[in-house]
PDB file of C-alpha atoms in Angstrom:
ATOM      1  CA  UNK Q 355       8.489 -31.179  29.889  1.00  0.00           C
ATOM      2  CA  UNK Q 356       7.780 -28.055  27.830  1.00  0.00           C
ATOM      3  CA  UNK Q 357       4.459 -27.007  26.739  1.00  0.00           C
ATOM      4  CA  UNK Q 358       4.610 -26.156  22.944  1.00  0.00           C
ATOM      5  CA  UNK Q 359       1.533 -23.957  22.873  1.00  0.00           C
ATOM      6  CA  UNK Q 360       0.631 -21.723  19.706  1.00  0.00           C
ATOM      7  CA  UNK Q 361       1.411 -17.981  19.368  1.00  0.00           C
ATOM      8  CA  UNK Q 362      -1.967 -16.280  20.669  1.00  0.00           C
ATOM      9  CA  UNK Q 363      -4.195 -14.386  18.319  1.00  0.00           C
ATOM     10  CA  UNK Q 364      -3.870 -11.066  17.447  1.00  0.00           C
ATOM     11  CA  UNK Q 365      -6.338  -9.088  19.801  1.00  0.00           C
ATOM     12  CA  UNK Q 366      -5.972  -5.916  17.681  1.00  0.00           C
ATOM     13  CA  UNK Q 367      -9.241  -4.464  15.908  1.00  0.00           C
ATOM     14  CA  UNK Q 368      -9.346  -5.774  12.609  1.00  0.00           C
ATOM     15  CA  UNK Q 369      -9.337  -3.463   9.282  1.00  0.00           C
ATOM     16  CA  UNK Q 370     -11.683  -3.376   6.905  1.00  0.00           C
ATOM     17  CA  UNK Q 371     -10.698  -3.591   3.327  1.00  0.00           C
ATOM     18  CA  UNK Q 372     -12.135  -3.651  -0.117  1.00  0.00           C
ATOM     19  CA  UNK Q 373     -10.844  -6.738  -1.713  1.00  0.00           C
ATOM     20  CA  UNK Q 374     -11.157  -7.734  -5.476  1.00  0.00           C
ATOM     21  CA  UNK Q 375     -14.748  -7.567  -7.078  1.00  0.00           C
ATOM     22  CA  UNK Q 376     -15.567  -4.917  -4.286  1.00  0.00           C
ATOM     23  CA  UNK Q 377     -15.918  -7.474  -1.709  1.00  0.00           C
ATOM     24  CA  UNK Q 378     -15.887  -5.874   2.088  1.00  0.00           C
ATOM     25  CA  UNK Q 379     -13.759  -7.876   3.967  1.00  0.00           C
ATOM     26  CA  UNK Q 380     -11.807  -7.635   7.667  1.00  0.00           C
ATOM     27  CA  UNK Q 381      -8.081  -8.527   7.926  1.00  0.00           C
ATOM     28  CA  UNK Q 382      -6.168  -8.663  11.163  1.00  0.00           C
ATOM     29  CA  UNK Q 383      -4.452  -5.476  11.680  1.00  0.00           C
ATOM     30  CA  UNK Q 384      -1.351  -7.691  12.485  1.00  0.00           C
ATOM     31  CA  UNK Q 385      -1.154  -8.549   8.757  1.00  0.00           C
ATOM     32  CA  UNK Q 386      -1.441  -5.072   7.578  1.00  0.00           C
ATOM     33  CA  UNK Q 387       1.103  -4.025   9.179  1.00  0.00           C
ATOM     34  CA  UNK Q 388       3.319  -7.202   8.052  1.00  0.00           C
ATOM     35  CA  UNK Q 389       3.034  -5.972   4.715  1.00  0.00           C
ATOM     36  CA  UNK Q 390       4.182  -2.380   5.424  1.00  0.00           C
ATOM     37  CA  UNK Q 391       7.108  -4.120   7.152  1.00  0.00           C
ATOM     38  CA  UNK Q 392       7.626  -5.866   4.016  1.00  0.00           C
ATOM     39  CA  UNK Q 393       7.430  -2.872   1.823  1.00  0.00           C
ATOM     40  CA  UNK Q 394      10.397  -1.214   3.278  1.00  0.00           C
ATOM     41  CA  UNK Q 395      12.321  -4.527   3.597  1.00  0.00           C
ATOM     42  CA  UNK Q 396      11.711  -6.691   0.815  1.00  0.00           C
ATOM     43  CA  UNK Q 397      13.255  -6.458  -2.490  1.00  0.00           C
ATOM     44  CA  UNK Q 398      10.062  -7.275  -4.232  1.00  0.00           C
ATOM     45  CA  UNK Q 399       7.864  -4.192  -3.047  1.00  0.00           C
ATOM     46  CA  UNK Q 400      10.822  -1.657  -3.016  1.00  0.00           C
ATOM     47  CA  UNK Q 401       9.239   1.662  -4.302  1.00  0.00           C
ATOM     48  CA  UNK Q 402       5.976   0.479  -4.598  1.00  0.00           C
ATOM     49  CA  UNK Q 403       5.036   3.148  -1.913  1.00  0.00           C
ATOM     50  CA  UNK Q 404       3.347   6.168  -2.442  1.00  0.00           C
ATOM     51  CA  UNK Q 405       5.853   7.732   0.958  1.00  0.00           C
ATOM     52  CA  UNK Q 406       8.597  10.043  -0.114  1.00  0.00           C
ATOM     53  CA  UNK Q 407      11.348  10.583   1.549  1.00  0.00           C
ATOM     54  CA  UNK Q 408      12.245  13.780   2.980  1.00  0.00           C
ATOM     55  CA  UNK Q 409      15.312  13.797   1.619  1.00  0.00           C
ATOM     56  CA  UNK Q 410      13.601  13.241  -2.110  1.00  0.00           C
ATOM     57  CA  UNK Q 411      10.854  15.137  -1.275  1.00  0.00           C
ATOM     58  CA  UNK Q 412      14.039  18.534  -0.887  1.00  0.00           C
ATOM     59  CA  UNK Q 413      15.313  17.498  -4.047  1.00  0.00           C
ATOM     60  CA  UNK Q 414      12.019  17.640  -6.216  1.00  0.00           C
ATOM     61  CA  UNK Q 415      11.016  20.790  -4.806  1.00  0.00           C
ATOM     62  CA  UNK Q 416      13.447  21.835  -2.996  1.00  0.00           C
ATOM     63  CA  UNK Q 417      14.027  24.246  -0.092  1.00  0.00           C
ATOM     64  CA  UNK Q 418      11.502  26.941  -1.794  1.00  0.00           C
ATOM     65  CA  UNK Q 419       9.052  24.364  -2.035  1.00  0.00           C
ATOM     66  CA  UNK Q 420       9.289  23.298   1.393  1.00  0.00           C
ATOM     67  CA  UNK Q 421       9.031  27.128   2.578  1.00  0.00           C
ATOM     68  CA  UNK Q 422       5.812  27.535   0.547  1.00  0.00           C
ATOM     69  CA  UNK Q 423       4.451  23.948   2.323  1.00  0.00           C
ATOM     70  CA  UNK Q 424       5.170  25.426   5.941  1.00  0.00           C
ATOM     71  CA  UNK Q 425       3.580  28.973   4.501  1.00  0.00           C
ATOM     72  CA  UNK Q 426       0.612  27.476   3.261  1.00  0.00           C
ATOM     73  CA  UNK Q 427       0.345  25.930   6.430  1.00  0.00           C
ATOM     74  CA  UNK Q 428       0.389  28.948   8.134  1.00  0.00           C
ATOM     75  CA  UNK Q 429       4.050  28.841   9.910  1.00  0.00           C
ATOM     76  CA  UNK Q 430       6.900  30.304   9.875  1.00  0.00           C
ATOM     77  CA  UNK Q 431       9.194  29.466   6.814  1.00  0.00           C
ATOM     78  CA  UNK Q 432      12.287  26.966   8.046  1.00  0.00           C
ATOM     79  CA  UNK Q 433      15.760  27.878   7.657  1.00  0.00           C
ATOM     80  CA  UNK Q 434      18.368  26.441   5.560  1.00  0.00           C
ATOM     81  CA  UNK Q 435      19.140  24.310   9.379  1.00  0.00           C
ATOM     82  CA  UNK Q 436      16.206  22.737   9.714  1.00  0.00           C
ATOM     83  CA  UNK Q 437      15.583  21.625   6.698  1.00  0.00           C
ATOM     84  CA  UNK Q 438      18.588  19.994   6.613  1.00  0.00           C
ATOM     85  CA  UNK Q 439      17.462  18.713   9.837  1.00  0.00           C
ATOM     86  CA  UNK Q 440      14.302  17.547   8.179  1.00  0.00           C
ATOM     87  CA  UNK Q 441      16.313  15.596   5.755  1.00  0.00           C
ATOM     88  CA  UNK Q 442      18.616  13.697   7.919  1.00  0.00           C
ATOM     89  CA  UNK Q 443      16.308  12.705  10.203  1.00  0.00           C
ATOM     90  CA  UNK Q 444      13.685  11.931   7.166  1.00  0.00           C
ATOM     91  CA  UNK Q 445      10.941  13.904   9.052  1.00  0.00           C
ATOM     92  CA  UNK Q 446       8.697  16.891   9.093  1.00  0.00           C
ATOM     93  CA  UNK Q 447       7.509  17.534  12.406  1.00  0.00           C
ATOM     94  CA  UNK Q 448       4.161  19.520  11.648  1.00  0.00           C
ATOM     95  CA  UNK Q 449       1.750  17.184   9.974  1.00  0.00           C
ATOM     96  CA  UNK Q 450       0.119  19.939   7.727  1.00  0.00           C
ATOM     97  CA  UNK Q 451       3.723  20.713   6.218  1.00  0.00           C
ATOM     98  CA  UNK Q 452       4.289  16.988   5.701  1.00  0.00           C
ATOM     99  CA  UNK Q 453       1.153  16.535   3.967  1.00  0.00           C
ATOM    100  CA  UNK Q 454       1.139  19.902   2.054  1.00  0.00           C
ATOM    101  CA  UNK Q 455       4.974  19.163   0.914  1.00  0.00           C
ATOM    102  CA  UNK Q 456       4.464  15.340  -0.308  1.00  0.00           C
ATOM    103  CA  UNK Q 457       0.699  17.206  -2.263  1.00  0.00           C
ATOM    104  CA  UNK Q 458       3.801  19.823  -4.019  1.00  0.00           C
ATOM    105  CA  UNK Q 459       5.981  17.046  -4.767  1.00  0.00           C
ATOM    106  CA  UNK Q 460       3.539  14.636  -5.977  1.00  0.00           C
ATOM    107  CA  UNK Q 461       2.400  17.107  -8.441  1.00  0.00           C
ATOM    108  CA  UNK Q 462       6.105  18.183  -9.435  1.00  0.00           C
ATOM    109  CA  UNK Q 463       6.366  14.281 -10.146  1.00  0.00           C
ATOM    110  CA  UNK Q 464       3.480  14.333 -12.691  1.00  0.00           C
ATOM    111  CA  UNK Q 465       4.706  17.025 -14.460  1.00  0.00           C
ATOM    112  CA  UNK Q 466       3.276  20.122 -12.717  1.00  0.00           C
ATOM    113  CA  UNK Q 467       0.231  21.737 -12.306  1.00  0.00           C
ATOM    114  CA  UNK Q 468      -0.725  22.159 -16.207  1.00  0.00           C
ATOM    115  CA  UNK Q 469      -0.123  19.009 -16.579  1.00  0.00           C
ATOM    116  CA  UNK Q 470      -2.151  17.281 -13.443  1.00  0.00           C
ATOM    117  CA  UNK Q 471      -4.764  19.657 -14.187  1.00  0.00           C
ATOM    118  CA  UNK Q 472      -5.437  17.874 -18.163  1.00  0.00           C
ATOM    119  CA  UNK Q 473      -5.086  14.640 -16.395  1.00  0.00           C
ATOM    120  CA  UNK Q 474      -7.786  15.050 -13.690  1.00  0.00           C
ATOM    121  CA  UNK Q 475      -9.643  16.755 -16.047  1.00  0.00           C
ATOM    122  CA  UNK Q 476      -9.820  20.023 -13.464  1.00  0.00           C
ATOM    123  CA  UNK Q 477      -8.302  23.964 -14.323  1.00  0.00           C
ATOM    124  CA  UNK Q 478      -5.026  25.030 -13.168  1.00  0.00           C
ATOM    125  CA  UNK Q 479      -6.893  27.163 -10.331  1.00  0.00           C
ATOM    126  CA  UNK Q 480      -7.936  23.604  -8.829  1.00  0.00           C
ATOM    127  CA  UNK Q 481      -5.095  22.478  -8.535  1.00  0.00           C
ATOM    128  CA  UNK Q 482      -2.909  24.950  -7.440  1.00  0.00           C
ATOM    129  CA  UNK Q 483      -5.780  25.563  -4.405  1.00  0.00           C
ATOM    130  CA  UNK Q 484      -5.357  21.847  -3.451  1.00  0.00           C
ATOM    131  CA  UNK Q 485      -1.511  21.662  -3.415  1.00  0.00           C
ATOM    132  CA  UNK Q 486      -1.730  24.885  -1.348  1.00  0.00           C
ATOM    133  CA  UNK Q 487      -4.049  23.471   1.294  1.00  0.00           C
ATOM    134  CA  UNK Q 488      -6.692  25.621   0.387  1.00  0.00           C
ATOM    135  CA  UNK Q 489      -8.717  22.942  -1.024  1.00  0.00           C
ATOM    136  CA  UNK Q 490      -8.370  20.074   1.134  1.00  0.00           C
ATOM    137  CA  UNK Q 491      -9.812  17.082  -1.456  1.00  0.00           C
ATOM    138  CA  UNK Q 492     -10.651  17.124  -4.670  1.00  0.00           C
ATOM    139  CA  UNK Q 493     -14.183  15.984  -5.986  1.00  0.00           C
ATOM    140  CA  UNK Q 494     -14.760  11.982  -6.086  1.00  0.00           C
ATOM    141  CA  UNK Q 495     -13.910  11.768 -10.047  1.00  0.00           C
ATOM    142  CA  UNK Q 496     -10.812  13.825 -10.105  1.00  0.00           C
ATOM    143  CA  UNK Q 497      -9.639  12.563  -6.496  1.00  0.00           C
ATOM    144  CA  UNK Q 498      -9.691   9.078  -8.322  1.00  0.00           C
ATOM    145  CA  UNK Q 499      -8.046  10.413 -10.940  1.00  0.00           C
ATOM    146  CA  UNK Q 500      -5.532  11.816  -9.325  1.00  0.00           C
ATOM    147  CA  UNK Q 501      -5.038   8.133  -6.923  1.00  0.00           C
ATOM    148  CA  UNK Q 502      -4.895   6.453 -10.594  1.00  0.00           C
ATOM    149  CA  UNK Q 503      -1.973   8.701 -11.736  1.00  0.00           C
ATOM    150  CA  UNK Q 504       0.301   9.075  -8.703  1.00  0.00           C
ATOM    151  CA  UNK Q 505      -0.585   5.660  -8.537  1.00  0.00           C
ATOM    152  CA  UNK Q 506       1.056   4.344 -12.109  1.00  0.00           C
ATOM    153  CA  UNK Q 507       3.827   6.801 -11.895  1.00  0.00           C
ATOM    154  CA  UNK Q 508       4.490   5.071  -8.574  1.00  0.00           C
ATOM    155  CA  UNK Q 509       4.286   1.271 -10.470  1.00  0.00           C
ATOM    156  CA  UNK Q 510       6.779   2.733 -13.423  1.00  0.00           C
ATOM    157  CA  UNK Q 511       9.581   3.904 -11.139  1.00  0.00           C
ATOM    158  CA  UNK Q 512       9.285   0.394  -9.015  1.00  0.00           C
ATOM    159  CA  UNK Q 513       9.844  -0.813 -12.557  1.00  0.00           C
ATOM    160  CA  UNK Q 514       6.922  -3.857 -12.088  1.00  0.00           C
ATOM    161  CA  UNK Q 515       5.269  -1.842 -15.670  1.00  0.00           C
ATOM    162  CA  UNK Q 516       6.034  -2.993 -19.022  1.00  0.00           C
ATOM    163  CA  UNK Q 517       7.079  -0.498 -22.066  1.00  0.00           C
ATOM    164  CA  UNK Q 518       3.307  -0.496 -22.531  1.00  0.00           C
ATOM    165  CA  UNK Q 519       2.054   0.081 -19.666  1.00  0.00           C
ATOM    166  CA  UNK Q 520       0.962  -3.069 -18.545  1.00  0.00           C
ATOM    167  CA  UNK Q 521       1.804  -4.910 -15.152  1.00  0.00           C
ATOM    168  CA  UNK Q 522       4.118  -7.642 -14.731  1.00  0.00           C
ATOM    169  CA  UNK Q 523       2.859 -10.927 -12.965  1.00  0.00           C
ATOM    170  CA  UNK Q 524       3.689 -11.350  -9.124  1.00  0.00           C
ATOM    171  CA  UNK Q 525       5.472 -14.227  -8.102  1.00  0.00           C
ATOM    172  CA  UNK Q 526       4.870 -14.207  -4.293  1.00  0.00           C
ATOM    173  CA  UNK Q 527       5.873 -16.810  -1.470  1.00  0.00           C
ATOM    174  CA  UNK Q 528       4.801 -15.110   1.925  1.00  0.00           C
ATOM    175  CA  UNK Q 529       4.847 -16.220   5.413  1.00  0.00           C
ATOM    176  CA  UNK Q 530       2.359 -16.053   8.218  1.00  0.00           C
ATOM    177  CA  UNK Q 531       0.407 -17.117  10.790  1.00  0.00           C
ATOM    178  CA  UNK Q 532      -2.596 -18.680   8.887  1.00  0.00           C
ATOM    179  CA  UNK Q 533      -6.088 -19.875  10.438  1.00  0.00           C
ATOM    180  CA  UNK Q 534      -8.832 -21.306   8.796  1.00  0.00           C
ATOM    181  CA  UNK Q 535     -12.602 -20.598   8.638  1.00  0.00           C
ATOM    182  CA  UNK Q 536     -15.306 -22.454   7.671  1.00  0.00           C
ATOM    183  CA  UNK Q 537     -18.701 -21.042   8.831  1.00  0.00           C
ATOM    184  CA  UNK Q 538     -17.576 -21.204  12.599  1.00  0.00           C
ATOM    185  CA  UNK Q 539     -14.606 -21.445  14.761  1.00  0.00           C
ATOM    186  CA  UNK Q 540     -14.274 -24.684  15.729  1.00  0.00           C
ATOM    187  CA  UNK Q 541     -12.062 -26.498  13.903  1.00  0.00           C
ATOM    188  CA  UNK Q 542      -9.533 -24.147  12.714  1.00  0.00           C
ATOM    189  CA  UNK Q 543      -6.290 -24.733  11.502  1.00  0.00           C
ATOM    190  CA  UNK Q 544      -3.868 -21.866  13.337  1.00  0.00           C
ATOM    191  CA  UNK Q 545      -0.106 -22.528  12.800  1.00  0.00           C
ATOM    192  CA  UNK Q 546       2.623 -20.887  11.042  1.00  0.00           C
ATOM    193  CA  UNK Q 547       2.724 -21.539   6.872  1.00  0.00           C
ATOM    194  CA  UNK Q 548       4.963 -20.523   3.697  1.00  0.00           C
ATOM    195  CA  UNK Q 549       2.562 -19.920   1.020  1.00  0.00           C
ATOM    196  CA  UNK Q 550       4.454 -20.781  -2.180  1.00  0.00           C
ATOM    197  CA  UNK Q 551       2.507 -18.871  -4.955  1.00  0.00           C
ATOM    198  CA  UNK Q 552       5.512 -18.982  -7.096  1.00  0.00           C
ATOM    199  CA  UNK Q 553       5.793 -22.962  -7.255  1.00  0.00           C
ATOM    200  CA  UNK Q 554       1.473 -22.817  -7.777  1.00  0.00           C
ATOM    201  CA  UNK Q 555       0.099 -24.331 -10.492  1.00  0.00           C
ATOM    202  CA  UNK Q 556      -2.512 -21.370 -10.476  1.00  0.00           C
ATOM    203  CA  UNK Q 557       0.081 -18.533 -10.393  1.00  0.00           C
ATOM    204  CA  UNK Q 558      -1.625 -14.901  -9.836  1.00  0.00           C
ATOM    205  CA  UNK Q 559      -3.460 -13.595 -12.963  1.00  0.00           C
ATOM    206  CA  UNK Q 560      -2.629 -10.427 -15.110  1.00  0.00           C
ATOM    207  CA  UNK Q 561      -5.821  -8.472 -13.262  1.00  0.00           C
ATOM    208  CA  UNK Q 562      -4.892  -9.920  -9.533  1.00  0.00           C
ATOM    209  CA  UNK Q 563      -1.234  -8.833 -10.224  1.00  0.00           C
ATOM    210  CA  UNK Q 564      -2.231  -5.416 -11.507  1.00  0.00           C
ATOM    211  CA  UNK Q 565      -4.898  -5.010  -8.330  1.00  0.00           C
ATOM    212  CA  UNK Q 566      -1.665  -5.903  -6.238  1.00  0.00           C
ATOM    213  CA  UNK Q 567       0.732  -3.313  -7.563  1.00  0.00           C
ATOM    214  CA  UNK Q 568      -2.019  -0.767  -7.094  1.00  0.00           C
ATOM    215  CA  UNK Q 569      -3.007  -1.772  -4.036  1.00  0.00           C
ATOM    216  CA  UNK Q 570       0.509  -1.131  -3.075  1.00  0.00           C
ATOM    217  CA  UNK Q 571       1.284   1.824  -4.666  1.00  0.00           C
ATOM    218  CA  UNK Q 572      -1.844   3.415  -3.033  1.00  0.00           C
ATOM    219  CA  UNK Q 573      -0.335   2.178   1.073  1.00  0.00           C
ATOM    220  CA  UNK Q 574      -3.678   0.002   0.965  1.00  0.00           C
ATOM    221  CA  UNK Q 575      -2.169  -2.688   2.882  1.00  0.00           C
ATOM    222  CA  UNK Q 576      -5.154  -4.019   3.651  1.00  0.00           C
ATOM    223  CA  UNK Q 577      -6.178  -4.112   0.141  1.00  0.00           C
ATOM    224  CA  UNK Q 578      -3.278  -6.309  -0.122  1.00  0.00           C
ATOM    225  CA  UNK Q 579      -4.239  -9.115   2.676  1.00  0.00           C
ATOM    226  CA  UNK Q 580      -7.363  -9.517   1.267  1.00  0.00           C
ATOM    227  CA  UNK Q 581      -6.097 -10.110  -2.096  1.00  0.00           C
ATOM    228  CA  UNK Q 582      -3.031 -12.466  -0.892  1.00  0.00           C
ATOM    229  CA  UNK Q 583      -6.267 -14.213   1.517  1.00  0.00           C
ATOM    230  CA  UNK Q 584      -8.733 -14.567  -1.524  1.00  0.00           C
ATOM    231  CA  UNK Q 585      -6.068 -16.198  -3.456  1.00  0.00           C
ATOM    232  CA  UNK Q 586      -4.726 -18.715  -0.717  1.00  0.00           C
ATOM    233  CA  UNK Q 587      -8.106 -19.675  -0.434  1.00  0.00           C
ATOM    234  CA  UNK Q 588      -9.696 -20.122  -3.914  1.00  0.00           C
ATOM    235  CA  UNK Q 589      -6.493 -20.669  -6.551  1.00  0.00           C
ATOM    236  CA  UNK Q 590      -3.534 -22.431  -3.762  1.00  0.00           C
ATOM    237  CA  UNK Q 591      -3.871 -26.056  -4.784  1.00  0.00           C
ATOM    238  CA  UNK Q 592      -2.711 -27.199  -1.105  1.00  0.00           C
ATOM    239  CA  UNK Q 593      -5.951 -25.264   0.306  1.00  0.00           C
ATOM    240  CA  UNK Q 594      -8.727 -27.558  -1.590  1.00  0.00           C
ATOM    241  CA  UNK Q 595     -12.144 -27.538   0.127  1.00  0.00           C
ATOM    242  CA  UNK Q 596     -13.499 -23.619  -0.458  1.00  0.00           C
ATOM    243  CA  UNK Q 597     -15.136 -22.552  -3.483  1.00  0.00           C
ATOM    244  CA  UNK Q 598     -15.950 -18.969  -1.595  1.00  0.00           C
ATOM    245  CA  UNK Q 599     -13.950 -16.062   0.560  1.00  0.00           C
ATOM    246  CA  UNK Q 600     -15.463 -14.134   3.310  1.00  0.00           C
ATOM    247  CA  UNK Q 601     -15.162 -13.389   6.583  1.00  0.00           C
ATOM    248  CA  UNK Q 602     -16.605 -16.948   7.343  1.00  0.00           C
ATOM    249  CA  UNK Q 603     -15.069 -18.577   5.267  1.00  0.00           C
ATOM    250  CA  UNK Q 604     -11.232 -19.094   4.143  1.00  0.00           C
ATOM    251  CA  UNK Q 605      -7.513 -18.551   4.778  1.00  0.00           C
ATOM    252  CA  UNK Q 606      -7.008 -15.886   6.771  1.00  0.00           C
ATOM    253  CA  UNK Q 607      -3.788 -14.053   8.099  1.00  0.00           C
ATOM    254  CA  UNK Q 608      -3.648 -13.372  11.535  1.00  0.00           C
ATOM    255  CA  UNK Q 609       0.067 -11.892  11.044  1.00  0.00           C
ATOM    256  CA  UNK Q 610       2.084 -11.645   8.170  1.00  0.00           C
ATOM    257  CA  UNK Q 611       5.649 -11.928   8.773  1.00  0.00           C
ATOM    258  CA  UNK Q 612       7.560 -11.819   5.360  1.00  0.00           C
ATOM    259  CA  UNK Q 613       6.440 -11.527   1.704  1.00  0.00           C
ATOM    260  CA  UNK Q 614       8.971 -12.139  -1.472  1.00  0.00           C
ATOM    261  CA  UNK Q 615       7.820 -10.861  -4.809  1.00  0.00           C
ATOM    262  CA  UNK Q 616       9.532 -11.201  -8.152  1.00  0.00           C
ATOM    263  CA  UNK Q 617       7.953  -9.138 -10.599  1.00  0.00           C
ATOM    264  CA  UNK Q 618       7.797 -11.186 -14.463  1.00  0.00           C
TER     265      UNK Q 618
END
């Protein structure tokens, strides 16, 4: 007869991530990488990605832009053939291009330079050095800043903002392979579960669904576990027993396999 043994643990090094309240937490690198899965697959996270396109990327700044990126980065400006090369196969071989094109189109996103400039609260100069490449971050306030508005612009076009400006509330159901920690291993729970946050009677709050969205629109995936973690183990009524979430204790994902989300 057939052994029905349980999927091993992930062996990959966890990740650490900053989950809500500032709490430093590790999540298995196996369910960060479920929910990047998810973000190009499910209908639910659709757009809430900070990754452009190549293709987009041509059409917001199109094929002078992407000259000046590969100038700035010291190379030889592409012809008309390779960018369309670029586009079809929706990448930019030289990593200092790619990063210096998505800083151009970014920017053209939020309404230029002026414009980013008032909203970081930096001069024109600034910014025209850091979409360049010539400054290579900005200083902690106005690097925030600028994460905050790339961020919202991100949340409005995934259409999970209100008129005013305010999130919508996740409804989320997602599947994984869940194990449970209480102080030590022995004991734990380690199977396959569906997590039905949109049939809980503690639904996710206005702050944990706005920490969500931005956690997504910033590719903090990890952000994202911990969050989805914290609230399987505090607010799921089916998980009674923990009044905390840490490393030590609590559900934790070992892989994430699918999430839904319906944005209300």
């Amino acid at each position: 007869m057939a052994l029905h043994l349980p999927t091993p643990r992930s062996k990959t090094a966890p990740v650490k991530a900053t989950g809500l309240d500032g709490m430093h937490v590790t999540v298995a690198a196996a369910a960060v990488d479920g929910v990047a899965r998810s973000q190009e697959t499910s209908r639910g996270l659709a757009g809430l990605t900070s990754k452009v396109s190549v293709r987009q990327i041509r059409t917001e700044i199109g094929n002078t832009g992407l000259r000046q990126a590969a100038v700035d980065a010291g190379r030889t400006p592409p012809s008309d053939r390779t960018l369309r090369r670029w586009a079809q196969q929706d990448r930019i071989p030289n990593p200092e291009i790619a990063e210096l094109a998505q800083r151009r189109a970014a920017i053209e996103r939020l309404g230029g330079v002026n414009t980013v400039a008032k909203r970081i609260g930096r001069s024109p100069s600034t910014v025209r050095k850091y979409r360049s490449g010539q400054t290579n971050d900005l200083r902690n306030d106005a690097k925030s800043k600028l994460k905050a508005a790339k961020a919202t612009d991100t949340m409005r076009k995934a259409g999970v903002l209100r008129p005013d400006g305010t999130p919508k509330q996740a409804v989320i159901r997602v599947t994984g392979r869940v194990h449970v920690r209480n102080g030590d291993e022995v004991g734990y729970d380690y199977r396959t579960r569906t997590l039905d946050f949109a049939n809980s009677d503690v639904p996710f709050s206005a702050d944990e669904s706005r920490e969500l969205a931005t956690a997504l629109a910033n590719d903090d995936q990890a952000r994202v576990v911990a969050i989805l973690e914290r609230h399987a183990t505090i607010d799921y009524p089916e998980n009674k027993g923990f009044d905390r979430y840490t490393d030590q204790f609590g559900f934790h994902f070992d892989a994430i396999d699918n999430i839904h989300i319906d944005w209300h």
